[in-house]
Coordinates of C-alpha atoms in Angstrom, one line a residue:
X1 CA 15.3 -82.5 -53.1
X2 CA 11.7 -81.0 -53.0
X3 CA 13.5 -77.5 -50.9
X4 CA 16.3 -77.3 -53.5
X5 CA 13.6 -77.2 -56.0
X6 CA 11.8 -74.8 -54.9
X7 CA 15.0 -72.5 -54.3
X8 CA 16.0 -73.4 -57.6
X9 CA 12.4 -72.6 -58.8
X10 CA 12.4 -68.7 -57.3
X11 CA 16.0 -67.9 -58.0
X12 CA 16.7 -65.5 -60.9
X13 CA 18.4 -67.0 -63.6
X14 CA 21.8 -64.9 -64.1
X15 CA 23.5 -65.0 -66.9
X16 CA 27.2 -64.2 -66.0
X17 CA 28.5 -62.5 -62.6
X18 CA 28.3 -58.6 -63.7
X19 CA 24.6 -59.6 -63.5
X20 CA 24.7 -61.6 -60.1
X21 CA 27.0 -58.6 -58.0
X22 CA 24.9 -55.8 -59.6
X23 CA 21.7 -57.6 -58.7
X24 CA 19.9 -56.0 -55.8
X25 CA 16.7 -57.6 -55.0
X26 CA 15.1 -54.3 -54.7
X27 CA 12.5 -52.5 -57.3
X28 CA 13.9 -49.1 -58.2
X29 CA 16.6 -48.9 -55.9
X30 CA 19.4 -48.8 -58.4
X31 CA 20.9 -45.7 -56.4
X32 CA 20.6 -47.8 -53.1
X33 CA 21.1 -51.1 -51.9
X34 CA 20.5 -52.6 -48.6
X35 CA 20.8 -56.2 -49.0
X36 CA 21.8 -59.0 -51.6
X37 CA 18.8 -60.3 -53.8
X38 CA 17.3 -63.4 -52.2
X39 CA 16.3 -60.5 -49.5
X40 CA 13.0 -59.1 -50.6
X41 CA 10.8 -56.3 -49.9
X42 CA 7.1 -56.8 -48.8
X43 CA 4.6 -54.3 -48.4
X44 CA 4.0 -55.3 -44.4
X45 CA 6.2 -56.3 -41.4
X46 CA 6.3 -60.5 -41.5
X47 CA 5.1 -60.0 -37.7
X48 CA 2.2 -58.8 -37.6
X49 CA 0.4 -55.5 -36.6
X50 CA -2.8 -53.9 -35.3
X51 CA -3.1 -50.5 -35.5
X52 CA -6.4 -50.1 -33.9
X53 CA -5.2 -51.2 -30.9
X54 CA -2.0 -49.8 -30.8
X55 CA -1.4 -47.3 -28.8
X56 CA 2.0 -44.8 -26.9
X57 CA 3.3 -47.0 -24.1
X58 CA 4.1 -45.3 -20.8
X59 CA 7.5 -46.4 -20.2
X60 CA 7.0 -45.4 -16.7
X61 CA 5.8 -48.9 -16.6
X62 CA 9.1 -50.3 -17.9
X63 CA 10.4 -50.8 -14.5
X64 CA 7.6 -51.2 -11.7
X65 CA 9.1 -55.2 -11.1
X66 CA 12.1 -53.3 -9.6
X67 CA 11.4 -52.6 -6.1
X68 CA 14.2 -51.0 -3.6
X69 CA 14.5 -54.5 -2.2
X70 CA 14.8 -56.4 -5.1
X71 CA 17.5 -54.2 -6.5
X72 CA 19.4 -54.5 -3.3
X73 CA 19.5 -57.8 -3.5
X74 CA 20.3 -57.9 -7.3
X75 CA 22.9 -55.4 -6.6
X76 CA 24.3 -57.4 -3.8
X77 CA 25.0 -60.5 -5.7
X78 CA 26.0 -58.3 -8.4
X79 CA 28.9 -57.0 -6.0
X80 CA 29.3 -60.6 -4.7
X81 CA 30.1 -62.1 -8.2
X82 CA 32.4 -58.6 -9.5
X83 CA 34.6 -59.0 -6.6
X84 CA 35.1 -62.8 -6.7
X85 CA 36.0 -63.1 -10.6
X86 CA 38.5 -60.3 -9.6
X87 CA 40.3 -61.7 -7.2
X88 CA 40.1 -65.0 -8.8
X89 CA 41.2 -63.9 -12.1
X90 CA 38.6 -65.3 -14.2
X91 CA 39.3 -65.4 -17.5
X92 CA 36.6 -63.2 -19.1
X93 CA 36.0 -61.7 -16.1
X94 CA 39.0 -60.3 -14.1
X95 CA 39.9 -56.9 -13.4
X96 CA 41.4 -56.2 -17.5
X97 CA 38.5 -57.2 -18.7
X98 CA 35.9 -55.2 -16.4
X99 CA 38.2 -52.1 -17.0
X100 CA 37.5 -52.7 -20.9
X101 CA 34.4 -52.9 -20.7
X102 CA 33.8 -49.6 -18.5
X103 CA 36.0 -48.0 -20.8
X104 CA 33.9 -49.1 -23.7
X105 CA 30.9 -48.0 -21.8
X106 CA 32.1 -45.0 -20.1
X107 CA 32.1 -43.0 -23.6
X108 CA 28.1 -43.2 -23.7
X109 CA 28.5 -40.3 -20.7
X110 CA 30.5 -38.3 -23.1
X111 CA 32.5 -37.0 -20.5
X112 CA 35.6 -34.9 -22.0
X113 CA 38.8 -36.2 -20.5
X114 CA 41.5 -34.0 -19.0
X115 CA 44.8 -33.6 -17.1
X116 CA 43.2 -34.4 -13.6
X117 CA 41.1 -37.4 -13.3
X118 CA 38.9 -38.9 -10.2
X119 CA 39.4 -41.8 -8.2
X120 CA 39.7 -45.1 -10.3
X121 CA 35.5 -45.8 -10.2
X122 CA 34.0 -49.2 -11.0
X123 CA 31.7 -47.3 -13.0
X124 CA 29.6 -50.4 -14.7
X125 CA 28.4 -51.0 -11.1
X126 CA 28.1 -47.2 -9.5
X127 CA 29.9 -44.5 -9.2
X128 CA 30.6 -45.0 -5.4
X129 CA 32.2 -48.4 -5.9
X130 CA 36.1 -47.6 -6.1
X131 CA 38.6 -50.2 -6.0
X132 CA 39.7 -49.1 -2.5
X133 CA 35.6 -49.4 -1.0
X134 CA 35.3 -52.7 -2.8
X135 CA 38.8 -54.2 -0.8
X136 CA 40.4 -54.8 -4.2
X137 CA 43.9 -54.9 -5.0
X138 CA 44.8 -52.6 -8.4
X139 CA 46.0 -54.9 -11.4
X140 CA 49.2 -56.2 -11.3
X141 CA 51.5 -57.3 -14.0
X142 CA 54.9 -57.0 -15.4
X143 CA 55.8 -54.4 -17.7
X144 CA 55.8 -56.4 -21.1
X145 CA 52.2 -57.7 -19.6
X146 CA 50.8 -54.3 -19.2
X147 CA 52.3 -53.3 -22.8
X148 CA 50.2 -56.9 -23.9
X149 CA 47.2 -55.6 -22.1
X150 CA 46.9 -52.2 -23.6
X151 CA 47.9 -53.0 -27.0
X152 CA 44.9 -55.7 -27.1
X153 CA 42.7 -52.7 -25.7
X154 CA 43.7 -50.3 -28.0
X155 CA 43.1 -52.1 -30.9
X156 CA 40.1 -53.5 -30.0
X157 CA 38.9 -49.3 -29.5
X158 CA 40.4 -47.9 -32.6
X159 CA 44.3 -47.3 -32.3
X160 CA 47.0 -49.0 -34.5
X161 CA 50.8 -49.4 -33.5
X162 CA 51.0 -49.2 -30.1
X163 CA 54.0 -48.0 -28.4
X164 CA 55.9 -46.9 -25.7
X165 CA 58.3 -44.0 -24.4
X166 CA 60.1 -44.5 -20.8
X167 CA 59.6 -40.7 -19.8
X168 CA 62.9 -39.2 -18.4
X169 CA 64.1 -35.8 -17.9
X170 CA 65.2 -36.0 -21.9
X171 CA 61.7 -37.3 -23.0
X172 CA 60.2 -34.1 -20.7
X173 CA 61.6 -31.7 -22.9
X174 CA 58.6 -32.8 -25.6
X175 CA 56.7 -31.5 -23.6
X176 CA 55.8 -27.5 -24.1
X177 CA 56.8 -25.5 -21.1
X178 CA 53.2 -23.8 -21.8
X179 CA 49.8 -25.3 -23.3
X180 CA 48.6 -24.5 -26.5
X181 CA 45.5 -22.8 -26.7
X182 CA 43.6 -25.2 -28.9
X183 CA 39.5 -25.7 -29.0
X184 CA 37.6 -24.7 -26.4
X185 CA 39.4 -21.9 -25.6
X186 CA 41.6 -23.0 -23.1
X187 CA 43.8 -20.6 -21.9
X188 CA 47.5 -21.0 -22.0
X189 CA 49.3 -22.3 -19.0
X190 CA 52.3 -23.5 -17.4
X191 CA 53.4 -27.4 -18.1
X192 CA 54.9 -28.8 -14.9
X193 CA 56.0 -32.1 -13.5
X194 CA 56.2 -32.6 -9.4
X195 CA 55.8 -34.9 -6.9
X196 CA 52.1 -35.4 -6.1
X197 CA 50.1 -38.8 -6.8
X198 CA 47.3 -37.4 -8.9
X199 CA 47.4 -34.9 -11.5
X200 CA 45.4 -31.3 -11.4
X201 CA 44.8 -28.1 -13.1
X202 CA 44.9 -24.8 -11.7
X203 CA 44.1 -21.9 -13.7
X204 CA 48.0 -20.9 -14.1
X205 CA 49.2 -24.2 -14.5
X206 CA 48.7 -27.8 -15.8
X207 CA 50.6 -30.6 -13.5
X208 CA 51.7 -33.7 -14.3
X209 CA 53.1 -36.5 -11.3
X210 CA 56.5 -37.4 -11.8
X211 CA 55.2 -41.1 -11.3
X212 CA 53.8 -40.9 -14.8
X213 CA 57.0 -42.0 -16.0
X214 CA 55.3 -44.4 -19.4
X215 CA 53.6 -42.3 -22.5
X216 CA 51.6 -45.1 -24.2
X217 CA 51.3 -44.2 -27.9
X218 CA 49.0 -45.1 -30.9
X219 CA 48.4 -44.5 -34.3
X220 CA 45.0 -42.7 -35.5
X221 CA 44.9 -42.9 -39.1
X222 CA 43.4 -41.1 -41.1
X223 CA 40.0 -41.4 -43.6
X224 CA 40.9 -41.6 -47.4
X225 CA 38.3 -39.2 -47.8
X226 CA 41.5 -36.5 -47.2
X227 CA 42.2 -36.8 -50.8
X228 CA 39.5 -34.7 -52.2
X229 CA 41.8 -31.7 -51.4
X230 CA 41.0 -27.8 -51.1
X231 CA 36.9 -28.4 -50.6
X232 CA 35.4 -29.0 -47.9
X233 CA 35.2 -33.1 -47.8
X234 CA 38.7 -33.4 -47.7
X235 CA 38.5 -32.3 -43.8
X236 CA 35.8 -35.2 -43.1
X237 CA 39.4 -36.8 -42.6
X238 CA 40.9 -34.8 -40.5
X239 CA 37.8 -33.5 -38.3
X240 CA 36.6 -37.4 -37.7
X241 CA 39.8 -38.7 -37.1
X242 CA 39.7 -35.9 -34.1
X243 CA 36.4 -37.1 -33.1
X244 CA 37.5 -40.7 -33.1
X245 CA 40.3 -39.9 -30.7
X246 CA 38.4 -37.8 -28.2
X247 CA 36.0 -40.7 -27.6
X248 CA 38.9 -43.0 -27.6
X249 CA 40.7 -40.8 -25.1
X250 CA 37.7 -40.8 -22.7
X251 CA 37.8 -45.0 -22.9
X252 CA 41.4 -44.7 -22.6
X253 CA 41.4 -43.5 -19.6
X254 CA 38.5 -45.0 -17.7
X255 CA 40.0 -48.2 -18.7
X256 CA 43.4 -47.3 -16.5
X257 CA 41.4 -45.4 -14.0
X258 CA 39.3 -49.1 -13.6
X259 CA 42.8 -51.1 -13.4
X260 CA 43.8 -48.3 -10.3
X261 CA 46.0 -46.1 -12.7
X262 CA 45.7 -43.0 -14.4
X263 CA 46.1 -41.3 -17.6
X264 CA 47.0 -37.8 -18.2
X265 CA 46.2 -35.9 -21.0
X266 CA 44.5 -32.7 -22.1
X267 CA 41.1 -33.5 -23.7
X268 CA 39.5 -32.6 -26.9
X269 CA 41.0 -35.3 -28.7
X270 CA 43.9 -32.7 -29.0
X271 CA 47.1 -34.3 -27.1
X272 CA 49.1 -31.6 -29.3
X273 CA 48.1 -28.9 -27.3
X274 CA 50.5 -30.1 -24.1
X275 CA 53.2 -32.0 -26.1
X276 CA 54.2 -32.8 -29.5
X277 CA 52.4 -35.7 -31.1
X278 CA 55.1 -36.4 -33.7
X279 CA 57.9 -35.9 -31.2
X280 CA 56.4 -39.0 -28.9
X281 CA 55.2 -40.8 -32.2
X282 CA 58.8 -40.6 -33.6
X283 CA 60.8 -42.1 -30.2
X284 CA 57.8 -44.8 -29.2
X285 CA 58.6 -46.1 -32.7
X286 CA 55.1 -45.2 -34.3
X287 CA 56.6 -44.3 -37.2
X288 CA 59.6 -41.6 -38.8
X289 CA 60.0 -37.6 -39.0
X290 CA 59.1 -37.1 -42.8
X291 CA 59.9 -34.1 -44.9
X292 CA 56.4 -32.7 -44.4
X293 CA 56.8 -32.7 -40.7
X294 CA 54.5 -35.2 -39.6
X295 CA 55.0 -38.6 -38.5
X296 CA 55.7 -41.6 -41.6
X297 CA 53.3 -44.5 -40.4
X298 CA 55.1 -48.2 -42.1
X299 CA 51.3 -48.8 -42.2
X300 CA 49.4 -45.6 -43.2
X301 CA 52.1 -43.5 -44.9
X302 CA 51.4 -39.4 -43.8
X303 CA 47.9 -40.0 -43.8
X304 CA 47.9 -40.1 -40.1
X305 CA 45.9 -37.9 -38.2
X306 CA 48.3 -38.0 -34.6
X307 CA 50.4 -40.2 -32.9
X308 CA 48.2 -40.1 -30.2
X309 CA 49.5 -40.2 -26.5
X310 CA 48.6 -40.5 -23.0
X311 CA 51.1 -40.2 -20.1
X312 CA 50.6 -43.0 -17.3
X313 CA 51.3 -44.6 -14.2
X314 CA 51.1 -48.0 -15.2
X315 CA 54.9 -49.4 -15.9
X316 CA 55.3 -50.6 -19.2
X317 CA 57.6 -52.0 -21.3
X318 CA 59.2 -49.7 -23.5
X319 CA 59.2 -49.6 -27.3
X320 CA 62.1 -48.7 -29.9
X321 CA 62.4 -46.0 -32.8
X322 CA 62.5 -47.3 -36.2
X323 CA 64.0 -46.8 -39.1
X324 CA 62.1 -48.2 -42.2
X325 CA 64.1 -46.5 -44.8
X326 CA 61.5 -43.7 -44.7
X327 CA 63.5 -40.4 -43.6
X328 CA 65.9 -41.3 -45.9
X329 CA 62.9 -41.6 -49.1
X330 CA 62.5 -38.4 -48.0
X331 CA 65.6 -36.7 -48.2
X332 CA 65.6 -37.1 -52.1
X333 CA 62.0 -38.0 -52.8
X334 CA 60.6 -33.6 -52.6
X335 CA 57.2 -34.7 -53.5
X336 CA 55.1 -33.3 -50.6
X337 CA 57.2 -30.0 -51.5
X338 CA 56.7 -29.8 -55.1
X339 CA 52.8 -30.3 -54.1
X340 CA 53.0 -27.6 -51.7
X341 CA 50.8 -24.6 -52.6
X342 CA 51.8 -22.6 -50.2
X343 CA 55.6 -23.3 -50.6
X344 CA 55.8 -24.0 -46.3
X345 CA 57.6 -27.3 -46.8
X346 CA 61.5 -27.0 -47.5
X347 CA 62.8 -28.5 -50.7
X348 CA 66.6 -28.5 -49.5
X349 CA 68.7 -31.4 -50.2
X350 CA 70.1 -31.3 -46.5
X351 CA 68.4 -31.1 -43.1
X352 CA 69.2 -28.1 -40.9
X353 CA 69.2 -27.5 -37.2
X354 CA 68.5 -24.2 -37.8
X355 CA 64.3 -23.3 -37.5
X356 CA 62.4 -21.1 -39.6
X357 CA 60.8 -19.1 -36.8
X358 CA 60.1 -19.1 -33.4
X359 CA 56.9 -21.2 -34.5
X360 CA 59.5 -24.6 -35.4
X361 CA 61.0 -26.5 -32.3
X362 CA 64.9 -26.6 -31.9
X363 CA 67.1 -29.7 -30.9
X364 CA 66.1 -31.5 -34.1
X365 CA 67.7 -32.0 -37.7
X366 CA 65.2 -31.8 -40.0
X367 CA 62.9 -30.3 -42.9
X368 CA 61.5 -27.2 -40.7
X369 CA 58.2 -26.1 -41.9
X370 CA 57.3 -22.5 -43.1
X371 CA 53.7 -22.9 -40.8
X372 CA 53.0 -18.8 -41.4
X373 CA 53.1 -19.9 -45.2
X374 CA 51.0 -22.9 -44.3
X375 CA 48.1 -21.5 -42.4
X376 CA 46.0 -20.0 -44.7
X377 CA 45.5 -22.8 -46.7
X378 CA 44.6 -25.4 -44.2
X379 CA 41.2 -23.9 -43.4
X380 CA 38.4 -24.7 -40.9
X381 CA 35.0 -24.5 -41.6
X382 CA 33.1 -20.9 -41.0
X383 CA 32.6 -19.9 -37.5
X384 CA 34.5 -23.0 -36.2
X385 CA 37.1 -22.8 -33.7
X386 CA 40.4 -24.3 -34.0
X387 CA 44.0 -23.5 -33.5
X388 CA 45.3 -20.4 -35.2
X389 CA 47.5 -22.1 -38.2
X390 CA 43.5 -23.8 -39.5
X391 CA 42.2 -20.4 -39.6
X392 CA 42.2 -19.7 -43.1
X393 CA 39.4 -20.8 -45.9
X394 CA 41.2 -23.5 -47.4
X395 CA 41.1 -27.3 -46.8
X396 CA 44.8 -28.2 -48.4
X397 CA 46.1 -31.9 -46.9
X398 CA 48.4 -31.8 -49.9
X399 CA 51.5 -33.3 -47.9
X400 CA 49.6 -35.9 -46.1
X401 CA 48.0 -37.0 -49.3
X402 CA 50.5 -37.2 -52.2
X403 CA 53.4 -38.8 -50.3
X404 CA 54.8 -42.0 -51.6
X405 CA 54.3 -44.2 -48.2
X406 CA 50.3 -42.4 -48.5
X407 CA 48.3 -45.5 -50.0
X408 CA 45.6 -48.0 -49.3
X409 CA 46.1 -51.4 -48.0
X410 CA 44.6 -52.7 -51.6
X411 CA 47.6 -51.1 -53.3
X412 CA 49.7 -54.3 -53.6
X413 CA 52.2 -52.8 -55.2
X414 CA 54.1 -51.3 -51.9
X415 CA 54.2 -54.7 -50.3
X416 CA 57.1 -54.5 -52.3
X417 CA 58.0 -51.2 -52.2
X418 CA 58.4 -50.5 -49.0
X419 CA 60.8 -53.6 -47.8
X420 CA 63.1 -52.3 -50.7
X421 CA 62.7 -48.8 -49.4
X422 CA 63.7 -50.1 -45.9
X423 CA 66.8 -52.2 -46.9
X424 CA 68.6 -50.0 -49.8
X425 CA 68.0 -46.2 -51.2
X426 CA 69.5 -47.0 -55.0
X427 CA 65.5 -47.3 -56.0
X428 CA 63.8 -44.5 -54.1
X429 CA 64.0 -41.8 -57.1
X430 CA 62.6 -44.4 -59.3
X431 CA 59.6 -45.0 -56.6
X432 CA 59.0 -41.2 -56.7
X433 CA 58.9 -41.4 -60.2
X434 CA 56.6 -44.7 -60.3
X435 CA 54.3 -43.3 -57.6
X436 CA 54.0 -40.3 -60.1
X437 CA 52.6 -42.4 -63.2
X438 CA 50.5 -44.3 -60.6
X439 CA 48.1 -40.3 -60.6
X440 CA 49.0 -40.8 -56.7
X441 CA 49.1 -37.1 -57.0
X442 CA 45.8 -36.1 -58.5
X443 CA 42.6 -36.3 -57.1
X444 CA 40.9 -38.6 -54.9
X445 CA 42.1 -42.3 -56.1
X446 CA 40.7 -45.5 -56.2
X447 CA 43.2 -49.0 -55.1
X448 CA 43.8 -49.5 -58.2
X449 CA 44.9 -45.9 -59.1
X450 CA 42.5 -44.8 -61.0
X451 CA 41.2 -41.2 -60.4
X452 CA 38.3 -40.5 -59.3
X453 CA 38.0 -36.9 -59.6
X454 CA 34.5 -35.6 -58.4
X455 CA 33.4 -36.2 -54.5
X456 CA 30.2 -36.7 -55.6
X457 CA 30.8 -40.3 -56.7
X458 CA 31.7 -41.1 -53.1
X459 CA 28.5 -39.9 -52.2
X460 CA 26.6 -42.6 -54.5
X461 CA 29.2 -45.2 -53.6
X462 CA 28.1 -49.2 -53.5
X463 CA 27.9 -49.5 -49.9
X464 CA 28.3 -53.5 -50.2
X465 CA 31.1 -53.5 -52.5
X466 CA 33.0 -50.3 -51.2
X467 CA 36.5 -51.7 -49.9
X468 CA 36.7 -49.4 -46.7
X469 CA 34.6 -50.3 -44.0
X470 CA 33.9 -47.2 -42.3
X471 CA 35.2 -43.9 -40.6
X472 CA 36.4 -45.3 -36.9
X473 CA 40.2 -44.7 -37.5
X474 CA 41.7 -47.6 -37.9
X475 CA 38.7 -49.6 -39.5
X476 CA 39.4 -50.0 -43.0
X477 CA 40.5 -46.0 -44.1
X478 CA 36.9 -45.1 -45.0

């Protein structure tokens, strides 16, 4: 009784709940908040301090305990402990879940991945340590286990709506015959597939082992922060979503390399410069083709940034294309189109077979994009590098941002929507029409739809209240 009175006694007195959730705890810190209000600020630390006789500490002390001998012997019983949770399988502790965690750890090297990777290393103990020197087996599991295994990891480092494409000779033909030349300034060179174990790069070519016969697929969505169209912000969304990937690339594939597999991509965060994205994101069952060109996420609408990919040895279980009623939305739906400003983005009733230029694909019925017409107003930012259809000044996400399927996971609204949209088309003009009134084509918007037209209020945004968590694809749609 005597403790709840004295909470009681130093508790503000609120008088309704605008008061309570706008209540900081802080003097003058209306345009910042850190913490709710029974946190308080004081003039000192709690623990306490001397100046006088602080002083720099020489952390070349840090570590004079560890002698030569005594990190043998820690080492030793390091390796001693590794290799017997291995090969017993200890939950917590096996082989899945040391590869996770050097994947996690690996990206502190920021090492950029690419088509030809080392020996799988047990990099949390030292890079000498392979699987092979230690006299451990590689993982083992079925192909639906695997598929288990890599979904868990995936979402756990960022990727949504894992799939999977069985790679035959069909499923090659996604791939370019040449690279693109994407950042970095990587030359151009020849794709091929042969019989070898590990992949390598040559200067005239890029080489791929037939024995990668699995592309394991995921969704990278991207930041809400893509509707503040034509300035810069708007490519906060597109630019981080890259960065995300890149770092989950590199974790990607130290996790295989620790299971005794490999994964072959091209780095950068940029798996579109050997193969199209959308083309492995459409038959994994990541999403559909939409009008715009880019994959239709069920979860994230055209605000994806890539259906990410990496080609693997590891079998797994195959996934399934989908059909959620989406490709056919946008058959009558034109919205992306009329929103257009460049007038790239076809507003025929029909899909064609027939490309635009040599710059669309052929083999495929669908809405081919006018990317000459598109270019200009994509944009990078000044003295950036990038591939040659973002060289222009603009920042234009228009299709991405105004389609239909293109809204947050607070908009309650398409829980209904888009089971209608999957079962029967007799509604989708109406939903075009609805989306319209909802200002879904304006400016930046709110979950509930209301506009929010200048970036600057994102800038001064409640960071306790804001409903998206943060940047990291995947993590709330920042």
């Amino acid at each position: 009784g005597a403790g709840l009175g004295a909470a009681a006694s130093t508790t503000p007195v609120f008088h309704d709940m605008d008061e309570l959730i706008a209540s900081s705890g802080f003097s003058g810190s209306e345009s910042y908040s850190r913490y709710p209000w029974w946190v308080k600020e004081v003039d000192k630390p709690t623990a306490e301090i001397d100046w006088n006789l602080m002083k720099p500490y020489d952390m070349r002390n840090s570590d004079k305990w560890a002698t030569p001998e005594l990190l043998a012997k820690y080492y030793a019983a390091q390796l001693k402990h590794t290799k017997e949770c291995i090969l017993n399988k200890t939950p917590g502790s096996s082989l899945k879940d040391y590869a996770l965690f050097g994947g996690i750890k690996g990206s502190m090297m920021q090492n950029v991945p690419k088509v030809g990777t080392p020996e799988p290393n047990l990099e949390y103990l030292y890079p000498t340590d392979t699987l092979t020197s230690l006299g451990l087996p590689r993982y083992e599991g079925t192909p639906e286990e695997n598929l288990k295994m890599c979904a868990a990891a995936i979402h756990l480092l960022g990727g949504r709506d894992i799939s999977v494409v069985e790679v035959d000779d069909n499923v090659k033909k996604v791939l370019y015959s040449h690279s693109a030349m994407l950042m970095g300034g990587k030359p151009s060179r020849a794709i091929v597939w042969e019989d070898v174990d590990n992949a390598y790069e040559t200067p005239e070519k890029m080489v791929i082992p037939n024995k990668c016969k699995w592309a394991l697929v995921y969704s990278c969505p991207q930041s809400q922060l893509s509707r503040y169209r034509s300035v810069i912000m708007g490519k906060f969304g597109v630019f981080g979503a890259y960065s995300d990937i890149a770092v989950m690339d590199q974790r990607l594939q130290k996790f295989l390399r620790i299971l005794g597999y490999q994964g072959v991509l091209d780095g950068f965060g940029g798996g579109n410069s050997i193969s199209s994205n959308s083309g492995f994101g459409v038959l994994a069952g990541s999403g559909e083709i939409g009008r715009h060109d880019y994959v239709n996420s069920p979860s994230f609408g055209a605000l994806m940034r890539m259906s990410q990919f990496i080609l693997t040895d590891l079998p797994l279980a195959p996934t399934k294309p989908i059909d959620a009623g989406m490709w056919k939305f946008c058959q009558s739906c034109k919205k992306c189109a009329d929103m257009c400003p460049s007038g790239a983005i076809s507003k025929e009733a029909e899909p064609t077979w027939e490309p635009t230029g040599v710059w669309n694909g052929t083999g495929r019925k669908l809405y081919p994009v006018d990317y000459p017409k598109c270019g200009p107003w994509r944009g990078m930012p000044p003295g950036g590098i990038g591939h040659i259809y973002e060289a222009g000044p603009g920042g234009c996400s228009n299709c991405q941002v105004v389609c239909v399927f293109t809204k947050t996971p607070k908009a309650s609204i398409h829980d209904v929507i888009r089971p209608l949209v999957s079962s029967t088309s007799v509604f989708n003009s109406f939903f075009t029409t609805l989306d319209k009134s909802f200002h879904y084509g304006g400016a930046f918007v709110t979950p509930l739809g209301e506009v929010n037209v200048s970036p600057d209020e994102w800038w001064n945004r409640d960071l306790k209240t804001y409903p998206f968590k943060g940047r990291v694809m995947g993590d709330g749609w920042a």
